[in-house]
């Protein structure tokens, strides 16, 4: 049996027809019915198990196994100890929480809203501020272009995810940053699982925080170009234009809901779906006649409303994947091959005995290796899906043969 301290540490949030109960230590969350929520509330108030069973039986009209209910919660990991996070009052987390409180105060959100209005106004009113693909090449040397644009991109992505972390910390929630990929794109990602411990309306701030900072950085870069271009110097202006191109690209990419971007997280929160991604996958495999027993079990236990949203989501997901693959074939592969040829040209001409050759080799490593790692990851995922489908077909063959 869990201790009273462990039970009182649980968070309980109304969400749709049920309640989300979770552990702030392990970031594990499960949905329970209203009666389960009432049992947890009684236990948190100090009511003993026998009295909880009596009250629950009276409410349900039949006996209720409260110890079994607690065992189920324990099996889900809700009573596990914190794993290497330190205490809730450690200095680093206190700093993040204070920073989050300042950067995502209502007044700060007003500034972000002004930035969101200023960006389209500036881009429409001042045509010279509009980004071009040429802005991705601020220098004459390919290595400098790669280093500068990569550094700007990494810094912008890190700021975006840091905004999520700080906005979550404002609510007393911890989150972690990870380097991952979406499809074949390398990216950063903040783990915002603990947002389930907040009411649905309170989740919008942390979910929108990354886009808010993207807009603020973009607005600042545009305003600096518009008002300080003469004082900043041509090199700084070129870097600002590269930053504008990156930020516009990042904001457009966030709208690609089929890649589980911030827009996807907002869609899930707005619709109240709990397993939209998994339901979409199970539904798609059913349509392709590749559904597993686990898929059918998942769909059978999923609410009709969530399945309806999964069907709508497929109308975004399938065309989105096709668009991404089309971009990959049309731009990513030819662009990468072109870049490789540019980087190898000085090596072929003078071997590795010149500075230009070493610069080309460095540019090759910086530009190509991360993309190749992401592509290998995507290829492994695709092969795993094909292997699973082949194994299922082979497993069905004996049943199809006459005996």
Tab-separated table of N, CA and C in Angstrom, residues 85-222:
chain	number	residue	atom	x	y	z
A	85	UNK	N	16.100	13.704	-10.033
A	85	UNK	CA	15.746	15.080	-10.363
A	85	UNK	C	16.149	16.062	-9.290
A	86	UNK	N	16.471	15.553	-8.125
A	86	UNK	CA	16.727	16.469	-7.032
A	86	UNK	C	15.439	16.897	-6.406
A	87	UNK	N	15.525	17.600	-5.314
A	87	UNK	CA	14.330	18.059	-4.638
A	87	UNK	C	13.641	19.145	-5.386
A	88	UNK	N	12.375	19.350	-5.058
A	88	UNK	CA	11.602	20.371	-5.747
A	88	UNK	C	12.094	21.770	-5.474
A	89	UNK	N	12.939	21.947	-4.432
A	89	UNK	CA	13.406	23.289	-4.107
A	89	UNK	C	14.846	23.522	-4.487
A	90	UNK	N	15.458	22.707	-5.382
A	90	UNK	CA	16.861	22.910	-5.737
A	90	UNK	C	17.032	24.240	-6.436
A	91	UNK	N	18.262	24.754	-6.339
A	91	UNK	CA	18.535	26.120	-6.804
A	91	UNK	C	18.273	26.283	-8.293
A	92	UNK	N	18.699	25.295	-9.111
A	92	UNK	CA	18.512	25.423	-10.552
A	92	UNK	C	17.060	25.533	-10.939
A	93	UNK	N	16.215	24.725	-10.323
A	93	UNK	CA	14.795	24.779	-10.664
A	93	UNK	C	14.160	26.071	-10.167
A	94	UNK	N	14.609	26.564	-9.017
A	94	UNK	CA	14.077	27.845	-8.527
A	94	UNK	C	14.401	28.967	-9.501
A	95	UNK	N	15.608	28.932	-10.053
A	95	UNK	CA	15.985	29.961	-11.043
A	95	UNK	C	15.088	29.862	-12.270
A	96	UNK	N	14.881	28.640	-12.775
A	96	UNK	CA	14.016	28.469	-13.952
A	96	UNK	C	12.597	28.923	-13.654
A	97	UNK	N	12.131	28.652	-12.451
A	97	UNK	CA	10.764	29.036	-12.114
A	97	UNK	C	10.612	30.551	-12.053
A	98	UNK	N	11.608	31.228	-11.466
A	98	UNK	CA	11.540	32.706	-11.412
A	98	UNK	C	11.640	33.290	-12.821
A	99	UNK	N	12.535	32.716	-13.644
A	99	UNK	CA	12.663	33.213	-15.019
A	99	UNK	C	11.368	32.992	-15.787
A	100	UNK	N	10.751	31.837	-15.594
A	100	UNK	CA	9.481	31.569	-16.265
A	100	UNK	C	8.387	32.518	-15.818
A	101	UNK	N	8.362	32.832	-14.526
A	101	UNK	CA	7.348	33.755	-14.018
A	101	UNK	C	7.501	35.141	-14.629
A	102	UNK	N	8.750	35.560	-14.871
A	102	UNK	CA	8.982	36.889	-15.454
A	102	UNK	C	8.728	36.892	-16.958
A	103	UNK	N	9.218	35.867	-17.647
A	103	UNK	CA	9.139	35.845	-19.113
A	103	UNK	C	7.758	35.476	-19.632
A	104	UNK	N	6.920	34.893	-18.779
A	104	UNK	CA	5.569	34.516	-19.210
A	104	UNK	C	4.506	35.077	-18.275
A	105	UNK	N	4.818	36.242	-17.747
A	105	UNK	CA	3.843	37.049	-17.019
A	105	UNK	C	2.811	37.572	-18.023
A	106	UNK	N	1.593	37.879	-17.594
A	106	UNK	CA	0.612	38.430	-18.554
A	106	UNK	C	1.129	39.626	-19.346
A	107	UNK	N	1.954	40.486	-18.715
A	107	UNK	CA	2.511	41.618	-19.465
A	107	UNK	C	3.449	41.132	-20.569
A	108	UNK	N	4.206	40.080	-20.279
A	108	UNK	CA	5.099	39.524	-21.302
A	108	UNK	C	4.284	38.956	-22.458
A	109	UNK	N	3.167	38.302	-22.162
A	109	UNK	CA	2.319	37.769	-23.227
A	109	UNK	C	1.774	38.904	-24.092
A	110	UNK	N	1.539	40.078	-23.504
A	110	UNK	CA	1.092	41.226	-24.296
A	110	UNK	C	2.181	41.639	-25.288
A	111	UNK	N	3.443	41.571	-24.849
A	111	UNK	CA	4.557	41.891	-25.749
A	111	UNK	C	4.628	40.873	-26.884
A	112	UNK	N	4.447	39.598	-26.563
A	112	UNK	CA	4.483	38.561	-27.604
A	112	UNK	C	3.333	38.762	-28.594
A	113	UNK	N	2.180	39.178	-28.084
A	113	UNK	CA	1.049	39.433	-28.978
A	113	UNK	C	1.359	40.595	-29.922
A	114	UNK	N	2.011	41.639	-29.400
A	114	UNK	CA	2.412	42.765	-30.252
A	114	UNK	C	3.418	42.310	-31.309
A	115	UNK	N	4.327	41.417	-30.914
A	115	UNK	CA	5.294	40.887	-31.885
A	115	UNK	C	4.581	40.119	-32.987
A	116	UNK	N	3.564	39.346	-32.600
A	116	UNK	CA	2.805	38.581	-33.595
A	116	UNK	C	2.106	39.503	-34.581
A	117	UNK	N	1.676	40.673	-34.125
A	117	UNK	CA	1.054	41.649	-35.017
A	117	UNK	C	2.097	42.397	-35.842
A	118	UNK	N	3.253	42.677	-35.239
A	118	UNK	CA	4.271	43.479	-35.920
A	118	UNK	C	4.905	42.728	-37.083
A	119	UNK	N	5.082	41.403	-36.941
A	119	UNK	CA	5.782	40.639	-37.980
A	119	UNK	C	5.080	40.728	-39.333
A	120	UNK	N	3.790	40.390	-39.457
A	120	UNK	CA	3.166	40.495	-40.782
A	120	UNK	C	3.089	41.931	-41.287
A	121	UNK	N	2.900	42.881	-40.366
A	121	UNK	CA	2.842	44.287	-40.792
A	121	UNK	C	4.162	44.703	-41.420
A	122	UNK	N	5.277	44.365	-40.773
A	122	UNK	CA	6.592	44.733	-41.301
A	122	UNK	C	6.877	44.030	-42.625
A	123	UNK	N	6.530	42.759	-42.723
A	123	UNK	CA	6.821	42.016	-43.956
A	123	UNK	C	5.988	42.521	-45.128
A	124	UNK	N	4.767	42.969	-44.851
A	124	UNK	CA	3.917	43.490	-45.919
A	124	UNK	C	4.295	44.927	-46.262
A	125	UNK	N	4.549	45.745	-45.253
A	125	UNK	CA	4.789	47.174	-45.478
A	125	UNK	C	6.187	47.464	-46.019
A	126	UNK	N	7.161	46.621	-45.681
A	126	UNK	CA	8.545	46.871	-46.111
A	126	UNK	C	9.030	45.663	-46.919
A	127	UNK	N	8.844	45.675	-48.226
A	127	UNK	CA	9.217	44.510	-49.046
A	127	UNK	C	10.677	44.100	-48.909
A	128	UNK	N	11.562	45.055	-48.642
A	128	UNK	CA	12.984	44.720	-48.545
A	128	UNK	C	13.300	43.835	-47.345
A	129	UNK	N	12.396	43.754	-46.391
A	129	UNK	CA	12.615	42.910	-45.216
A	129	UNK	C	12.230	41.461	-45.452
A	130	UNK	N	11.526	41.183	-46.545
A	130	UNK	CA	11.056	39.816	-46.783
A	130	UNK	C	12.234	38.890	-47.061
A	131	UNK	N	12.248	37.716	-46.458
A	131	UNK	CA	13.388	36.810	-46.622
A	131	UNK	C	13.407	36.136	-47.989
A	132	UNK	N	14.594	35.740	-48.395
A	132	UNK	CA	14.812	35.006	-49.641
A	132	UNK	C	15.754	33.837	-49.342
A	133	UNK	N	15.738	32.835	-50.209
A	133	UNK	CA	16.645	31.701	-49.989
A	133	UNK	C	18.100	32.153	-50.019
A	134	UNK	N	18.378	33.273	-50.713
A	134	UNK	CA	19.744	33.799	-50.780
A	134	UNK	C	20.243	34.244	-49.410
A	135	UNK	N	19.302	34.558	-48.510
A	135	UNK	CA	19.714	34.991	-47.178
A	135	UNK	C	20.344	33.856	-46.379
A	136	UNK	N	20.197	32.624	-46.860
A	136	UNK	CA	20.843	31.498	-46.198
A	136	UNK	C	22.331	31.401	-46.508
A	137	UNK	N	22.836	32.331	-47.327
A	137	UNK	CA	24.260	32.340	-47.688
A	137	UNK	C	24.821	33.733	-47.422
A	138	UNK	N	25.011	34.084	-46.136
A	138	UNK	CA	25.435	35.448	-45.810
A	138	UNK	C	26.892	35.751	-46.153
A	139	UNK	N	27.719	34.710	-46.372
A	139	UNK	CA	29.139	34.929	-46.651
A	139	UNK	C	29.506	34.313	-47.995
A	140	UNK	N	30.698	34.630	-48.454
A	140	UNK	CA	31.162	34.105	-49.729
A	140	UNK	C	31.757	32.712	-49.584
A	141	UNK	N	32.149	32.334	-48.393
A	141	UNK	CA	32.760	31.030	-48.158
A	141	UNK	C	31.718	30.040	-47.662
A	142	UNK	N	31.698	28.863	-48.300
A	142	UNK	CA	30.674	27.884	-47.946
A	142	UNK	C	30.778	27.442	-46.490
A	143	UNK	N	31.988	27.259	-45.994
A	143	UNK	CA	32.163	26.826	-44.611
A	143	UNK	C	31.613	27.865	-43.645
A	144	UNK	N	31.903	29.133	-43.916
A	144	UNK	CA	31.374	30.196	-43.051
A	144	UNK	C	29.853	30.220	-43.097
A	145	UNK	N	29.282	30.025	-44.270
A	145	UNK	CA	27.825	29.980	-44.385
A	145	UNK	C	27.251	28.864	-43.520
A	146	UNK	N	27.847	27.678	-43.627
A	146	UNK	CA	27.348	26.538	-42.857
A	146	UNK	C	27.478	26.777	-41.363
A	147	UNK	N	28.641	27.267	-40.949
A	147	UNK	CA	28.870	27.495	-39.520
A	147	UNK	C	27.913	28.555	-38.992
A	148	UNK	N	27.795	29.659	-39.710
A	148	UNK	CA	26.955	30.761	-39.233
A	148	UNK	C	25.485	30.372	-39.194
A	149	UNK	N	24.994	29.787	-40.301
A	149	UNK	CA	23.568	29.437	-40.368
A	149	UNK	C	23.256	28.298	-39.396
A	150	UNK	N	24.168	27.328	-39.280
A	150	UNK	CA	23.944	26.238	-38.333
A	150	UNK	C	23.918	26.761	-36.903
A	151	UNK	N	24.841	27.657	-36.568
A	151	UNK	CA	24.874	28.213	-35.213
A	151	UNK	C	23.607	29.001	-34.912
A	152	UNK	N	23.167	29.798	-35.879
A	152	UNK	CA	21.922	30.555	-35.686
A	152	UNK	C	20.737	29.610	-35.528
A	153	UNK	N	20.701	28.563	-36.373
A	153	UNK	CA	19.590	27.621	-36.293
A	153	UNK	C	19.560	26.875	-34.973
A	154	UNK	N	20.729	26.433	-34.506
A	154	UNK	CA	20.789	25.720	-33.226
A	154	UNK	C	20.377	26.637	-32.083
A	155	UNK	N	20.878	27.876	-32.118
A	155	UNK	CA	20.523	28.817	-31.051
A	155	UNK	C	19.025	29.106	-31.055
A	156	UNK	N	18.439	29.298	-32.234
A	156	UNK	CA	17.004	29.577	-32.319
A	156	UNK	C	16.184	28.393	-31.834
A	157	UNK	N	16.580	27.169	-32.238
A	157	UNK	CA	15.851	25.972	-31.796
A	157	UNK	C	15.969	25.778	-30.289
A	158	UNK	N	17.169	26.031	-29.750
A	158	UNK	CA	17.359	25.890	-28.305
A	158	UNK	C	16.521	26.910	-27.546
A	159	UNK	N	16.452	28.139	-28.052
A	159	UNK	CA	15.618	29.154	-27.408
A	159	UNK	C	14.143	28.768	-27.446
A	160	UNK	N	13.721	28.224	-28.567
A	160	UNK	CA	12.327	27.795	-28.706
A	160	UNK	C	11.971	26.762	-27.637
A	161	UNK	N	12.820	25.739	-27.512
A	161	UNK	CA	12.527	24.684	-26.538
A	161	UNK	C	12.734	25.168	-25.107
A	162	UNK	N	13.711	26.063	-24.901
A	162	UNK	CA	13.911	26.636	-23.565
A	162	UNK	C	12.676	27.414	-23.125
A	163	UNK	N	11.994	28.036	-24.090
A	163	UNK	CA	10.763	28.755	-23.752
A	163	UNK	C	9.719	27.797	-23.199
A	164	UNK	N	9.584	26.626	-23.807
A	164	UNK	CA	8.654	25.621	-23.279
A	164	UNK	C	9.035	25.230	-21.848
A	165	UNK	N	10.332	25.005	-21.631
A	165	UNK	CA	10.809	24.572	-20.317
A	165	UNK	C	10.512	25.630	-19.261
A	166	UNK	N	10.804	26.901	-19.578
A	166	UNK	CA	10.600	27.974	-18.601
A	166	UNK	C	9.116	28.238	-18.358
A	167	UNK	N	8.310	28.139	-19.409
A	167	UNK	CA	6.872	28.341	-19.235
A	167	UNK	C	6.270	27.245	-18.373
A	168	UNK	N	6.776	26.014	-18.519
A	168	UNK	CA	6.318	24.928	-17.654
A	168	UNK	C	6.805	25.126	-16.231
A	169	UNK	N	8.053	25.592	-16.079
A	169	UNK	CA	8.599	25.835	-14.741
A	169	UNK	C	7.797	26.890	-13.996
A	170	UNK	N	7.225	27.841	-14.727
A	170	UNK	CA	6.388	28.872	-14.095
A	170	UNK	C	5.243	28.239	-13.306
A	171	UNK	N	4.771	27.083	-13.765
A	171	UNK	CA	3.686	26.374	-13.077
A	171	UNK	C	4.221	25.330	-12.089
A	172	UNK	N	5.535	25.359	-11.846
A	172	UNK	CA	6.121	24.399	-10.923
A	172	UNK	C	6.385	23.040	-11.528
A	173	UNK	N	6.438	22.959	-12.855
A	173	UNK	CA	6.618	21.679	-13.546
A	173	UNK	C	8.010	21.587	-14.151
A	174	UNK	N	8.616	20.427	-14.005
A	174	UNK	CA	9.917	20.172	-14.610
A	174	UNK	C	9.723	19.605	-16.014
A	175	UNK	N	10.709	19.854	-16.880
A	175	UNK	CA	10.710	19.250	-18.207
A	175	UNK	C	12.150	19.080	-18.642
A	176	UNK	N	12.364	18.207	-19.636
A	176	UNK	CA	13.709	17.904	-20.105
A	176	UNK	C	13.828	18.206	-21.592
A	177	UNK	N	15.047	18.572	-21.995
A	177	UNK	CA	15.346	18.814	-23.403
A	177	UNK	C	16.051	17.600	-23.994
A	178	UNK	N	15.723	17.283	-25.244
A	178	UNK	CA	16.367	16.166	-25.930
A	178	UNK	C	16.588	16.552	-27.386
A	179	UNK	N	17.616	15.952	-27.985
A	179	UNK	CA	17.850	16.097	-29.432
A	179	UNK	C	17.226	14.877	-30.094
A	180	UNK	N	16.326	15.120	-31.043
A	180	UNK	CA	15.592	14.026	-31.674
A	180	UNK	C	15.387	14.359	-33.140
A	181	UNK	N	14.465	13.669	-33.785
A	181	UNK	CA	14.142	13.949	-35.182
A	181	UNK	C	12.648	13.821	-35.390
A	182	UNK	N	12.142	14.547	-36.344
A	182	UNK	CA	10.776	14.380	-36.813
A	182	UNK	C	10.872	14.025	-38.286
A	183	UNK	N	10.432	12.776	-38.593
A	183	UNK	CA	10.641	12.227	-39.918
A	183	UNK	C	12.147	12.205	-40.190
A	184	UNK	N	12.672	13.020	-41.148
A	184	UNK	CA	14.104	13.041	-41.383
A	184	UNK	C	14.721	14.384	-40.979
A	185	UNK	N	14.016	15.191	-40.148
A	185	UNK	CA	14.512	16.485	-39.703
A	185	UNK	C	15.093	16.356	-38.294
A	186	UNK	N	16.344	16.813	-38.092
A	186	UNK	CA	16.947	16.849	-36.770
A	186	UNK	C	16.374	18.044	-36.009
A	187	UNK	N	16.031	17.849	-34.731
A	187	UNK	CA	15.417	18.927	-33.981
A	187	UNK	C	15.637	18.732	-32.492
A	188	UNK	N	15.346	19.767	-31.709
A	188	UNK	CA	15.309	19.685	-30.263
A	188	UNK	C	13.868	19.418	-29.838
A	189	UNK	N	13.702	18.863	-28.653
A	189	UNK	CA	12.347	18.630	-28.155
A	189	UNK	C	12.334	18.678	-26.639
A	190	UNK	N	11.379	19.418	-26.092
A	190	UNK	CA	11.179	19.468	-24.652
A	190	UNK	C	10.098	18.466	-24.259
A	191	UNK	N	10.348	17.725	-23.204
A	191	UNK	CA	9.373	16.776	-22.694
A	191	UNK	C	8.383	17.522	-21.803
A	192	UNK	N	7.165	17.698	-22.308
A	192	UNK	CA	6.140	18.452	-21.575
A	192	UNK	C	5.054	17.531	-21.035
A	193	UNK	N	5.418	16.291	-20.748
A	193	UNK	CA	4.438	15.327	-20.258
A	193	UNK	C	3.727	15.835	-19.007
A	194	UNK	N	4.453	16.544	-18.152
A	194	UNK	CA	3.884	16.980	-16.882
A	194	UNK	C	2.769	18.021	-17.049
A	195	UNK	N	2.571	18.522	-18.253
A	195	UNK	CA	1.447	19.454	-18.463
A	195	UNK	C	0.108	18.786	-18.181
A	196	UNK	N	0.073	17.440	-18.196
A	196	UNK	CA	-1.175	16.748	-17.878
A	196	UNK	C	-1.631	17.042	-16.446
A	197	UNK	N	-0.725	17.528	-15.613
A	197	UNK	CA	-1.123	17.839	-14.238
A	197	UNK	C	-1.753	19.222	-14.118
A	198	UNK	N	-1.869	19.946	-15.238
A	198	UNK	CA	-2.509	21.262	-15.246
A	198	UNK	C	-3.890	21.171	-15.888
A	199	UNK	N	-4.812	22.041	-15.488
A	199	UNK	CA	-6.082	22.129	-16.216
A	199	UNK	C	-5.824	22.461	-17.686
A	200	UNK	N	-6.750	22.059	-18.542
A	200	UNK	CA	-6.517	22.196	-19.977
A	200	UNK	C	-6.221	23.635	-20.388
A	201	UNK	N	-6.932	24.603	-19.831
A	201	UNK	CA	-6.704	25.998	-20.221
A	201	UNK	C	-5.311	26.466	-19.830
A	202	UNK	N	-4.770	25.943	-18.715
A	202	UNK	CA	-3.452	26.370	-18.260
A	202	UNK	C	-2.335	25.782	-19.114
A	203	UNK	N	-2.633	24.781	-19.939
A	203	UNK	CA	-1.597	24.158	-20.767
A	203	UNK	C	-1.250	25.004	-21.993
A	204	UNK	N	-2.143	25.908	-22.382
A	204	UNK	CA	-1.902	26.662	-23.611
A	204	UNK	C	-0.643	27.517	-23.531
A	205	UNK	N	-0.390	28.120	-22.369
A	205	UNK	CA	0.791	28.975	-22.232
A	205	UNK	C	2.087	28.233	-22.528
A	206	UNK	N	2.387	27.123	-21.810
A	206	UNK	CA	3.612	26.385	-22.124
A	206	UNK	C	3.654	25.863	-23.552
A	207	UNK	N	2.504	25.470	-24.116
A	207	UNK	CA	2.498	24.959	-25.486
A	207	UNK	C	2.770	26.061	-26.505
A	208	UNK	N	2.327	27.280	-26.223
A	208	UNK	CA	2.524	28.399	-27.147
A	208	UNK	C	3.836	29.141	-26.911
A	209	UNK	N	4.536	28.799	-25.830
A	209	UNK	CA	5.708	29.580	-25.440
A	209	UNK	C	6.788	29.590	-26.517
A	210	UNK	N	7.053	28.446	-27.162
A	210	UNK	CA	8.091	28.396	-28.179
A	210	UNK	C	7.793	29.294	-29.366
A	211	UNK	N	6.561	29.234	-29.853
A	211	UNK	CA	6.164	30.095	-30.971
A	211	UNK	C	6.206	31.564	-30.562
A	212	UNK	N	5.834	31.849	-29.312
A	212	UNK	CA	5.881	33.232	-28.827
A	212	UNK	C	7.304	33.782	-28.888
A	213	UNK	N	8.269	32.989	-28.462
A	213	UNK	CA	9.657	33.443	-28.535
A	213	UNK	C	10.142	33.530	-29.972
A	214	UNK	N	9.730	32.611	-30.820
A	214	UNK	CA	10.098	32.699	-32.235
A	214	UNK	C	9.612	34.021	-32.831
A	215	UNK	N	8.377	34.376	-32.528
A	215	UNK	CA	7.826	35.633	-33.040
A	215	UNK	C	8.553	36.841	-32.467
A	216	UNK	N	8.905	36.773	-31.180
A	216	UNK	CA	9.614	37.890	-30.559
A	216	UNK	C	10.991	38.079	-31.187
A	217	UNK	N	11.720	36.974	-31.404
A	217	UNK	CA	13.043	37.061	-32.030
A	217	UNK	C	12.914	37.561	-33.463
A	218	UNK	N	11.914	37.069	-34.187
A	218	UNK	CA	11.703	37.502	-35.569
A	218	UNK	C	11.365	38.987	-35.626
A	219	UNK	N	10.476	39.444	-34.765
A	219	UNK	CA	10.108	40.864	-34.744
A	219	UNK	C	11.314	41.732	-34.411
A	220	UNK	N	12.134	41.297	-33.450
A	220	UNK	CA	13.319	42.068	-33.082
A	220	UNK	C	14.298	42.166	-34.251
A	221	UNK	N	14.495	41.061	-34.972
A	221	UNK	CA	15.410	41.067	-36.115
A	221	UNK	C	14.899	41.978	-37.232
A	222	UNK	N	13.593	41.954	-37.477
A	222	UNK	CA	13.018	42.821	-38.513
A	222	UNK	C	13.109	44.294	-38.115
